[in-house]
mmCIF file of C-alpha atoms in Angstrom:
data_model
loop_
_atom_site.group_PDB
_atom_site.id
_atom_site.type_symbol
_atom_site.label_atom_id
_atom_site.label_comp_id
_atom_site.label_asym_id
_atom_site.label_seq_id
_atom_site.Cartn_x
_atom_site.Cartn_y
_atom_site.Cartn_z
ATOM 1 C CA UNK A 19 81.646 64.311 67.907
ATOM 2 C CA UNK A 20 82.672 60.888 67.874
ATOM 3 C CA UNK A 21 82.070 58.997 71.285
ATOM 4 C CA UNK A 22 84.902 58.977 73.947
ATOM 5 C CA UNK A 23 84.752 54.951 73.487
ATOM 6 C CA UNK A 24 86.208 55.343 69.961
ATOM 7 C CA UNK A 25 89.437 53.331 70.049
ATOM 8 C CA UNK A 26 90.602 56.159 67.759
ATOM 9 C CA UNK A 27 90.091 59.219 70.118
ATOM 10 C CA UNK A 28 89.445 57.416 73.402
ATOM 11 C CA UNK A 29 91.161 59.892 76.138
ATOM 12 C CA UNK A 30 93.562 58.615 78.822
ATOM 13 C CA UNK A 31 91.775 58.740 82.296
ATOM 14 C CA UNK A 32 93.908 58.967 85.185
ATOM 15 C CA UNK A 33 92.471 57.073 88.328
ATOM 16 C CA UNK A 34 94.180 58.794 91.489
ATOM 17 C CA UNK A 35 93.812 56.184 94.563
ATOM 18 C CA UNK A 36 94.999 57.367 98.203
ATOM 19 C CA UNK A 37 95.735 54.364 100.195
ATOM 20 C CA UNK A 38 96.055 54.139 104.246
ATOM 21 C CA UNK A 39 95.879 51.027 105.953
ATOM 22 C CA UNK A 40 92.728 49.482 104.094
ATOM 23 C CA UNK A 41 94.156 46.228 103.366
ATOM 24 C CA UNK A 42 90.332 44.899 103.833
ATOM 25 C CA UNK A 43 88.593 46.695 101.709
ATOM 26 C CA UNK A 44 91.327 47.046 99.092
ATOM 27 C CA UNK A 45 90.924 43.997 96.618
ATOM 28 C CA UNK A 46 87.276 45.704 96.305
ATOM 29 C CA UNK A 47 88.270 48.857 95.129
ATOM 30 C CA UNK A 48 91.093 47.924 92.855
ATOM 31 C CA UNK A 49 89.059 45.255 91.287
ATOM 32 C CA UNK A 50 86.507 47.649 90.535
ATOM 33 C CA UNK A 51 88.694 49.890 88.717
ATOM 34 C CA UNK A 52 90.303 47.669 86.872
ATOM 35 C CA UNK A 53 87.074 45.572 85.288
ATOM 36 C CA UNK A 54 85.818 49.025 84.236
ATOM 37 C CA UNK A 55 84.303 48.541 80.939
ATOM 38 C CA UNK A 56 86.672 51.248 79.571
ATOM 39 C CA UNK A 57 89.706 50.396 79.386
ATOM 40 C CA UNK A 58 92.112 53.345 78.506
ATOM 41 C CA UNK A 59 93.024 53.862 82.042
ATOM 42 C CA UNK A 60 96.569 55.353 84.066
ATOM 43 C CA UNK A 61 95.594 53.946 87.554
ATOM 44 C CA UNK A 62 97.760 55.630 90.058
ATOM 45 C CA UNK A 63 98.036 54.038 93.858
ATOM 46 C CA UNK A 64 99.489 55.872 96.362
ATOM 47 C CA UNK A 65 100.397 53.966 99.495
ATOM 48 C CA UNK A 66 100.343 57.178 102.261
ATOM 49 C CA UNK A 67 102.642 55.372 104.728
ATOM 50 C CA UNK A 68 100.730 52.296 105.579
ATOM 51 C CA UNK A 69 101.416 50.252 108.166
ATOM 52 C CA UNK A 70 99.219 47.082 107.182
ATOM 53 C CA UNK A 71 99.950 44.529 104.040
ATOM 54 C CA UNK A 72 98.220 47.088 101.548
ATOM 55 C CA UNK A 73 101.433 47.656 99.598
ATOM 56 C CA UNK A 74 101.128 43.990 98.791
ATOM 57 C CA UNK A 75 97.737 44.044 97.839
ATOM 58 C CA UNK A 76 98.897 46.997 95.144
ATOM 59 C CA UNK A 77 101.950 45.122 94.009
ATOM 60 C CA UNK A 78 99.865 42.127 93.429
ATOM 61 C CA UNK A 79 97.429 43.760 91.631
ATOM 62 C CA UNK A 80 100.128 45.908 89.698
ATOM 63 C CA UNK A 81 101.767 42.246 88.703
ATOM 64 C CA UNK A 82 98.558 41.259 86.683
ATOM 65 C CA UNK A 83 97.553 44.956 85.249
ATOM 66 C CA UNK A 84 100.526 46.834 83.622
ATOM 67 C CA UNK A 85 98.291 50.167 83.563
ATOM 68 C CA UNK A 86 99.090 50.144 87.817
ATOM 69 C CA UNK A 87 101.726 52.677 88.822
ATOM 70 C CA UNK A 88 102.503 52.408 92.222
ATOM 71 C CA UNK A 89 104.083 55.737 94.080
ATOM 72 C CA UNK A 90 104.843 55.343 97.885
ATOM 73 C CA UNK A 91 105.252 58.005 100.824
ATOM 74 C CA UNK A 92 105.439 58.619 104.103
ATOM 75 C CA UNK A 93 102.266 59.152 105.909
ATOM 76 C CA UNK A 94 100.789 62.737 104.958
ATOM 77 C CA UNK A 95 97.190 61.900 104.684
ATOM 78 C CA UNK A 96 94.907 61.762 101.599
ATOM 79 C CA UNK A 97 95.348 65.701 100.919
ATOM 80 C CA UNK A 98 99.249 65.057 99.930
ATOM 81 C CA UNK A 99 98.631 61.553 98.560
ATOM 82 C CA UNK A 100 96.348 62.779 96.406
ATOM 83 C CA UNK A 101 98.575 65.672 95.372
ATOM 84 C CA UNK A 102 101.423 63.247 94.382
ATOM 85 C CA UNK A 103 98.577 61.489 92.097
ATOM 86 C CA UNK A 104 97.788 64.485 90.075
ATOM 87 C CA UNK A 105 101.780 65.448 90.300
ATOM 88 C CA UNK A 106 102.078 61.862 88.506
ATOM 89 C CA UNK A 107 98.793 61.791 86.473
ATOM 90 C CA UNK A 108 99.215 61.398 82.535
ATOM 91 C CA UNK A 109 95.784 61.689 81.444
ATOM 92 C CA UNK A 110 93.641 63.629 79.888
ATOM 93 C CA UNK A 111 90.856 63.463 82.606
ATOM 94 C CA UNK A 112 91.068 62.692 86.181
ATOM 95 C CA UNK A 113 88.679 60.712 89.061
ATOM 96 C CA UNK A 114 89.755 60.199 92.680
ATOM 97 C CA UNK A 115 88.563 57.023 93.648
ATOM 98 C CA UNK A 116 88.810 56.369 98.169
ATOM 99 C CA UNK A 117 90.713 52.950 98.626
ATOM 100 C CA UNK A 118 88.019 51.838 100.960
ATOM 101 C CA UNK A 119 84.903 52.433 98.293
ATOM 102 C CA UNK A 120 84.264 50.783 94.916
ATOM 103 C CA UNK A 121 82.801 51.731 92.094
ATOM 104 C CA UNK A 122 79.995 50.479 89.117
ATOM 105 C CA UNK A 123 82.037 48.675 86.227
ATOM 106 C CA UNK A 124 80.950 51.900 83.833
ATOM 107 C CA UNK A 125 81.095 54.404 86.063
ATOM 108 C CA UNK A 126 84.694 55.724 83.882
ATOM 109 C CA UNK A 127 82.737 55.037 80.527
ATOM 110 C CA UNK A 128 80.009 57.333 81.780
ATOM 111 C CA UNK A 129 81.807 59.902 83.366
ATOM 112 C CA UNK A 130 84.379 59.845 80.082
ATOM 113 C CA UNK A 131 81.146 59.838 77.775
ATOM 114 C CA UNK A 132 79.571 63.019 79.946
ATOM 115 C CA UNK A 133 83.132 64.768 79.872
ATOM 116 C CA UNK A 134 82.878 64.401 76.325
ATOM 117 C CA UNK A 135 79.721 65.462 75.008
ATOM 118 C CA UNK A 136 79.020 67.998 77.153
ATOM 119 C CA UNK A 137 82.163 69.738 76.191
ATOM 120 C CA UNK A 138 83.108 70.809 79.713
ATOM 121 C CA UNK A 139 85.934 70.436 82.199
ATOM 122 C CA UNK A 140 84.072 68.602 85.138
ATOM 123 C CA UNK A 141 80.970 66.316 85.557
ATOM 124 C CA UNK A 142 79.616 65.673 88.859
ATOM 125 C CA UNK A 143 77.676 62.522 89.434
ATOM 126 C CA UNK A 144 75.692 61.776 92.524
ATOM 127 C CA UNK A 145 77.200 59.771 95.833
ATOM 128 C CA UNK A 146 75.488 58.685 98.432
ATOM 129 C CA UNK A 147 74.185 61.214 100.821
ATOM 130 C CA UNK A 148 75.093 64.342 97.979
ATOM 131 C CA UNK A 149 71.782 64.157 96.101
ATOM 132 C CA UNK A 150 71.032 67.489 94.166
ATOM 133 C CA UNK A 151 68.239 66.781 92.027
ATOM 134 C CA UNK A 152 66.759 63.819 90.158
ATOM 135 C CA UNK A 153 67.712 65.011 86.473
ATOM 136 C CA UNK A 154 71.127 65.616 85.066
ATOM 137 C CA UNK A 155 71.252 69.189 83.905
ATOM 138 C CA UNK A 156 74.376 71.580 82.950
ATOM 139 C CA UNK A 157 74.832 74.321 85.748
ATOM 140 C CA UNK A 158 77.137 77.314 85.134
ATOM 141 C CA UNK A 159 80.084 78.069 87.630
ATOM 142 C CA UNK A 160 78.049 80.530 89.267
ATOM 143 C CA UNK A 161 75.473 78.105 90.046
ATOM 144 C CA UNK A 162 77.781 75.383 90.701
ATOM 145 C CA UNK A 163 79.533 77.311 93.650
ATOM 146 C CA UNK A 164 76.354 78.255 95.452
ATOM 147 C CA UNK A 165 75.323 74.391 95.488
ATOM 148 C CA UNK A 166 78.935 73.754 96.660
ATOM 149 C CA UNK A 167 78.354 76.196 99.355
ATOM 150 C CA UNK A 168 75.015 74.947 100.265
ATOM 151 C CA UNK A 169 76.587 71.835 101.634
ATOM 152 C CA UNK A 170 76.839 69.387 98.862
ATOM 153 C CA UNK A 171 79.977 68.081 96.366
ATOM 154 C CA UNK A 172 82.534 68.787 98.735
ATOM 155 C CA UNK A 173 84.146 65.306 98.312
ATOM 156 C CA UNK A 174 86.535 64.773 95.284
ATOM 157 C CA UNK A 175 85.390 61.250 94.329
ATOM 158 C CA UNK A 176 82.191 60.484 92.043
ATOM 159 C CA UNK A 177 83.693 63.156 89.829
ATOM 160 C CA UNK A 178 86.050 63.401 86.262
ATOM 161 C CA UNK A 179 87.819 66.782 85.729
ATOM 162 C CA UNK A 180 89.479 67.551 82.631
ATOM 163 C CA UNK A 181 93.248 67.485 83.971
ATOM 164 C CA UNK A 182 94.027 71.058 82.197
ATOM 165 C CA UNK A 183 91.666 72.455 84.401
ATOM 166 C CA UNK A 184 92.904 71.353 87.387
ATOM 167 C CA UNK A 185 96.247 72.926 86.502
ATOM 168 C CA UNK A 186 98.539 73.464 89.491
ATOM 169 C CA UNK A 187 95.509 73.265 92.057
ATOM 170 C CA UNK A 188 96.589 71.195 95.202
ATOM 171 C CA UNK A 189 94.582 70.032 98.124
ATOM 172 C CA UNK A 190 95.737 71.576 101.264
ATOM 173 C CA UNK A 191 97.681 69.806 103.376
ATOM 174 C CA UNK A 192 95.300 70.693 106.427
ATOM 175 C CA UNK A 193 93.511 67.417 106.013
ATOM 176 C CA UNK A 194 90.013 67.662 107.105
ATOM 177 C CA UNK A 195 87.647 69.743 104.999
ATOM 178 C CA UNK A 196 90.800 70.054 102.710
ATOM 179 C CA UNK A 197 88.573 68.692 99.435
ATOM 180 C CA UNK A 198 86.000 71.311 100.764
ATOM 181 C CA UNK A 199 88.847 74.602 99.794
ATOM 182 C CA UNK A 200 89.946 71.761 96.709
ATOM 183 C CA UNK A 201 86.176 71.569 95.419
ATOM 184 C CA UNK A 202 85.320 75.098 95.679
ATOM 185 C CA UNK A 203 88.476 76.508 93.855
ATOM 186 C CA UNK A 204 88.031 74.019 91.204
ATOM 187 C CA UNK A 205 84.792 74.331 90.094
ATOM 188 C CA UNK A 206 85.345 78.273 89.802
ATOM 189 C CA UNK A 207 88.312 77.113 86.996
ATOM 190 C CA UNK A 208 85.152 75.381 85.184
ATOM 191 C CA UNK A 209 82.738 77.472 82.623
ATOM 192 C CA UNK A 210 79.973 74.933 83.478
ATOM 193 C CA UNK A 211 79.518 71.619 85.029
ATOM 194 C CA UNK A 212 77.043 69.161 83.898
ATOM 195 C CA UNK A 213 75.817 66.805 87.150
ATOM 196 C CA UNK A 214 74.991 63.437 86.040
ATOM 197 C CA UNK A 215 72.093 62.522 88.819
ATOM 198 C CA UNK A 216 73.480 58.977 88.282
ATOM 199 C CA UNK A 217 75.094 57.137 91.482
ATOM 200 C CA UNK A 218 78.043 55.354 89.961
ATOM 201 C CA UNK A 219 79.976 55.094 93.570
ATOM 202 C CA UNK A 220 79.551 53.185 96.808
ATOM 203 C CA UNK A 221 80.979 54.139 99.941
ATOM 204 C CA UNK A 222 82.258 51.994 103.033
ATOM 205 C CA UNK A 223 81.631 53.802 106.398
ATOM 206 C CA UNK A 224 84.041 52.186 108.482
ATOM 207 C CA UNK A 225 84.731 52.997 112.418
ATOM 208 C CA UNK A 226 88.584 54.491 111.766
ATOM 209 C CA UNK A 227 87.252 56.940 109.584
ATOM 210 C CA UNK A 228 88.527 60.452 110.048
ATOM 211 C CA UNK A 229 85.098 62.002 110.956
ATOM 212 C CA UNK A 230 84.529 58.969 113.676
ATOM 213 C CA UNK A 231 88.331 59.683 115.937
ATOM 214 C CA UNK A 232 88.418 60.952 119.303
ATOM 215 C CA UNK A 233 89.478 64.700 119.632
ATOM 216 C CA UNK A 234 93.130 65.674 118.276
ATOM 217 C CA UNK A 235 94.851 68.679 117.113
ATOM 218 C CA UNK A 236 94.755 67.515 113.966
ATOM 219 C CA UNK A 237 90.813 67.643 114.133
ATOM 220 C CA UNK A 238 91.154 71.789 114.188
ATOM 221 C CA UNK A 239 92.325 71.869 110.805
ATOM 222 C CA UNK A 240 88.889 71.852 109.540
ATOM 223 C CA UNK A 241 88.174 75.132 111.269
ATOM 224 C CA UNK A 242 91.285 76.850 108.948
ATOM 225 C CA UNK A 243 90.236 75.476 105.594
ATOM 226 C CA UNK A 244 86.289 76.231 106.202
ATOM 227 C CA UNK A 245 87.924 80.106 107.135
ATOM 228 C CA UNK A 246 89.772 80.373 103.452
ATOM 229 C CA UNK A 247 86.629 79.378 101.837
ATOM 230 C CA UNK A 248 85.331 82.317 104.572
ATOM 231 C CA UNK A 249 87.533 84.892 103.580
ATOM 232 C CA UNK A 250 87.532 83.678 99.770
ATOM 233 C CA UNK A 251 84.212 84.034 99.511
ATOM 234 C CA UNK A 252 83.378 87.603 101.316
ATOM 235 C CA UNK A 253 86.287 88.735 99.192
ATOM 236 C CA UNK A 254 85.475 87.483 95.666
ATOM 237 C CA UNK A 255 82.168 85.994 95.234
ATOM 238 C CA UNK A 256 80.492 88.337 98.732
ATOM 239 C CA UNK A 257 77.086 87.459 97.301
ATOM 240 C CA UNK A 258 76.896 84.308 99.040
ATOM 241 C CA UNK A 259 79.191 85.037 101.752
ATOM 242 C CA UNK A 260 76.587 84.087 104.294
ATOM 243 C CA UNK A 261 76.415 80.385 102.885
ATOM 244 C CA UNK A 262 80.082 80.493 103.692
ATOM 245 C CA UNK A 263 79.834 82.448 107.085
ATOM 246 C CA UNK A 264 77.020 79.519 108.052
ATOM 247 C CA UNK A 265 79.963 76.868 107.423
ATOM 248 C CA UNK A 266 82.298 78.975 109.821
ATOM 249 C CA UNK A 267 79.769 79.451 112.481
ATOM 250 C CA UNK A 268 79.043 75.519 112.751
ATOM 251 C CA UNK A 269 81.779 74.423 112.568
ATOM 252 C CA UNK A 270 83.300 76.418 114.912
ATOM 253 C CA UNK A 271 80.314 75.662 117.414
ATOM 254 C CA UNK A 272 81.058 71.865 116.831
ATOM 255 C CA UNK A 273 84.801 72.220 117.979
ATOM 256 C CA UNK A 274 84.554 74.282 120.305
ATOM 257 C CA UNK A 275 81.748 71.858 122.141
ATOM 258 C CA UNK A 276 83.661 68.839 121.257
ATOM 259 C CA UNK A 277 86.287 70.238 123.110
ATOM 260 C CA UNK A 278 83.663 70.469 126.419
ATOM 261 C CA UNK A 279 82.477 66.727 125.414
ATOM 262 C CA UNK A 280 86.134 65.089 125.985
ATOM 263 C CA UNK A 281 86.972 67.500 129.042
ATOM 264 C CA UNK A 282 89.868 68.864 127.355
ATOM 265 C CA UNK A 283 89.575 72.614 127.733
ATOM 266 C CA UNK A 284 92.992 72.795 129.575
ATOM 267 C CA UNK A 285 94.824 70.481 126.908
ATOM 268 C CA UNK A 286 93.286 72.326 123.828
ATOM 269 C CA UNK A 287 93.141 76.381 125.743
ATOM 270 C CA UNK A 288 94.669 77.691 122.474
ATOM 271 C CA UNK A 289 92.061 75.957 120.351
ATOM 272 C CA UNK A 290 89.381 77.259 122.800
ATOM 273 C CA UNK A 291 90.496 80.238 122.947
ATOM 274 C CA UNK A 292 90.949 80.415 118.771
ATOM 275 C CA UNK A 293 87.316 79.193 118.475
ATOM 276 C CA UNK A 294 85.674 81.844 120.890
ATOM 277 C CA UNK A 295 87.731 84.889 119.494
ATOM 278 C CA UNK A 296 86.283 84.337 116.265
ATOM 279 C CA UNK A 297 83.004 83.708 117.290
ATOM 280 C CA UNK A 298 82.610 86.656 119.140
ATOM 281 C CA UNK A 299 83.980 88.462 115.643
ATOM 282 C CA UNK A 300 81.627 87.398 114.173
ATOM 283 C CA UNK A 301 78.828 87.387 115.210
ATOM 284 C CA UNK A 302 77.206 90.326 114.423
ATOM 285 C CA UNK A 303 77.383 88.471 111.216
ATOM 286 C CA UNK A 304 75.608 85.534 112.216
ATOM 287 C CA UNK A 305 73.141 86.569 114.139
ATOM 288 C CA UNK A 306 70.460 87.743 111.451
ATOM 289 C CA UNK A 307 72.146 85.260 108.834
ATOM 290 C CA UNK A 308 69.420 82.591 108.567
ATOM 291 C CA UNK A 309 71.638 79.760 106.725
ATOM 292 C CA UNK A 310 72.666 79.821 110.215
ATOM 293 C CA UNK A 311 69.913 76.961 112.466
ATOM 294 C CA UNK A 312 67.862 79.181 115.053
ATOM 295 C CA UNK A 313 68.880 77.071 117.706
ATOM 296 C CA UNK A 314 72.654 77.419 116.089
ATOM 297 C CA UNK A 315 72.443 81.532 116.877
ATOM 298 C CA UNK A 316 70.881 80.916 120.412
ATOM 299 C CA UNK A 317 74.016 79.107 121.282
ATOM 300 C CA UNK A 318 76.664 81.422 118.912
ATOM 301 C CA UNK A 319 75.316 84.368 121.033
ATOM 302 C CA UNK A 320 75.730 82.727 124.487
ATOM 303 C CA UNK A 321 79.143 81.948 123.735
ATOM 304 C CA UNK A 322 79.999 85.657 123.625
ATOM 305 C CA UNK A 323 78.058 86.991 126.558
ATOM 306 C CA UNK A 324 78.807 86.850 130.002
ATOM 307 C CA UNK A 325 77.065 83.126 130.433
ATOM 308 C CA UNK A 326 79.937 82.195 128.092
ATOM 309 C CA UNK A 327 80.728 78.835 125.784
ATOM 310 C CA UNK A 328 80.547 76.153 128.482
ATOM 311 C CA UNK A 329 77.130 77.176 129.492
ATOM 312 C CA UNK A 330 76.077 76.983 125.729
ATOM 313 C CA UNK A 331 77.675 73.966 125.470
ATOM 314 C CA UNK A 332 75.556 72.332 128.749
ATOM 315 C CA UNK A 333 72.272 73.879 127.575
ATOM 316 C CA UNK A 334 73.086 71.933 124.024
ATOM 317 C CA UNK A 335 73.731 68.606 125.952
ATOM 318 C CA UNK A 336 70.276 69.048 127.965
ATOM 319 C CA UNK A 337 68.429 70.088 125.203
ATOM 320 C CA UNK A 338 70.409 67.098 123.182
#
């Protein structure tokens, strides 16, 4: 097969970017995409309601590089800005680059090149903190999900899918955990994936990040997209339903003590009480499931006895 550089063949690679008030990290990212060494790019930016000059930016950057669409929204958050990318995408592959990150000047010639060759419909290459192993290697769908369920690959970015395979998947529009449901559901559409054990991406942790704000309703999402992957799971792939139950458990323990933390049990009762009820459904479940941290199971199993979820929560904080 001739290479995916051939200016013959060379494949049209969509470049979805999600953009929310990151005017400072912006001329970073969007130079970073556009000196890629391959050029055959559709570079999508969608501006998600921002408040800041990042529009600007775009249209500055869309003056000098006529391969820059620009598609603007009201605020939604990256899960629907992202879905308007692949709504507007015209190539044949697709990355999701964050408008606050940056990546290596081949990392699209690479991914392209691994797309290619490998004959497959998604290559995974490492990001920080998402380390599998230290080789590239081809894993079937089967074993693909299990790593995804073991706690790695959740994120979108650092990836190219083959935009036939993505079809009409969407991201949720709960937005936390929402590439979690994305990642798993795609990778099942995938005969195999090869991981490149490159790292072709660079993150910017940066103190308005999602995972970094004080407690909101909004937060709670993340406990009903982790429960579809739940109920997914025990109902079509059971055999590692206890990776997925492990997910569930934790995360509910985290919201439910983050509620405690901030001193909002009275503003978030529902949530509470949402958080507990399931818990206690559970846990009969959880209990013997050791994906589940000893300690973890100790405090799961206070929460449904008559010691209850606050005293779980202030044995946590001592023993924190």
């Amino acid at each position: 097969m001739e290479s995916a550089n051939s200016s013959h063949i060379a494949p049209l690679v969509s470049i979805i970017v999600p953009i929310y008030n990151t005017r400072t990290y912006l001329n970073r990212c969007l130079k970073s995409i556009i000196e890629q060494s391959y050029p055959h790019l559709d570079i999508i930016l969608v501006d998600d309601g921002s408040t800041d000059d990042s529009i600007i930016i775009c249209k500055d950057f869309a003056s000098r590089d006529s391969r820059i669409r620009i598609f603007s929204q009201q605020n939604g958050g990256a899960s629907t800005a992202r879905n308007t990318g692949l709504d507007h995408a015209k190539g044949d592959y697709v990355i999701f680059v964050d408008s606050d990150d940056w990546i290596d000047n081949d990392m699209v010639e690479q991914l392209t090149d691994d797309i290619v060759s490998h004959h497959t419909s998604l290559v995974i290459s490492q990001v920080p903190g998402d380390k599998v192993c230290t080789i590239s290697k081809t894993f079937d769908r089967i074993e693909a999900l299990e790593t995804i369920l073991k706690r790695v690959w959740w994120g979108p970015v650092g990836k190219i899918f083959k935009r036939g395979a993505i079809g009409d998947l969407r991201f949720p529009h709960a937005t936390i955990s929402e590439d979690y449901v994305f990642m798993v559901h795609a990778i099942l559409r995938c005969e195999h994936i090869f991981y490149d054990s490159k790292c072709f991406y660079h993150r910017e942790a940066r103190e308005g990040s999602l995972s970094r704000s004080v407690l909101s309703k909004r937060m709670f999402e993340e406990f009903n997209n982790v429960s579809h992957v739940a109920e997914f799971i025990k109902e079509n792939h059971p055999e590692f339903r206890k990776h997925a139950e492990a997910r569930l458990a934790e995360t509910s323990l985290k919201l439910l003590f983050a509620i405690y933390q901030d001193g909002k049990s009275e503003e978030f009762s529902n949530q509470q009480n949402m958080l507990v009820h399931s818990i206690r459904s559970n846990i009969l479940r959880y209990l013997p499931n050791k994906h589940i941290l000893f300690t973890s199971r100790i405090l799961l199993f206070m929460c449904t006895t008559t010691f209850g979820s606050k005293t779980a929560y202030r044995l946590y904080s001592w023993a924190k």
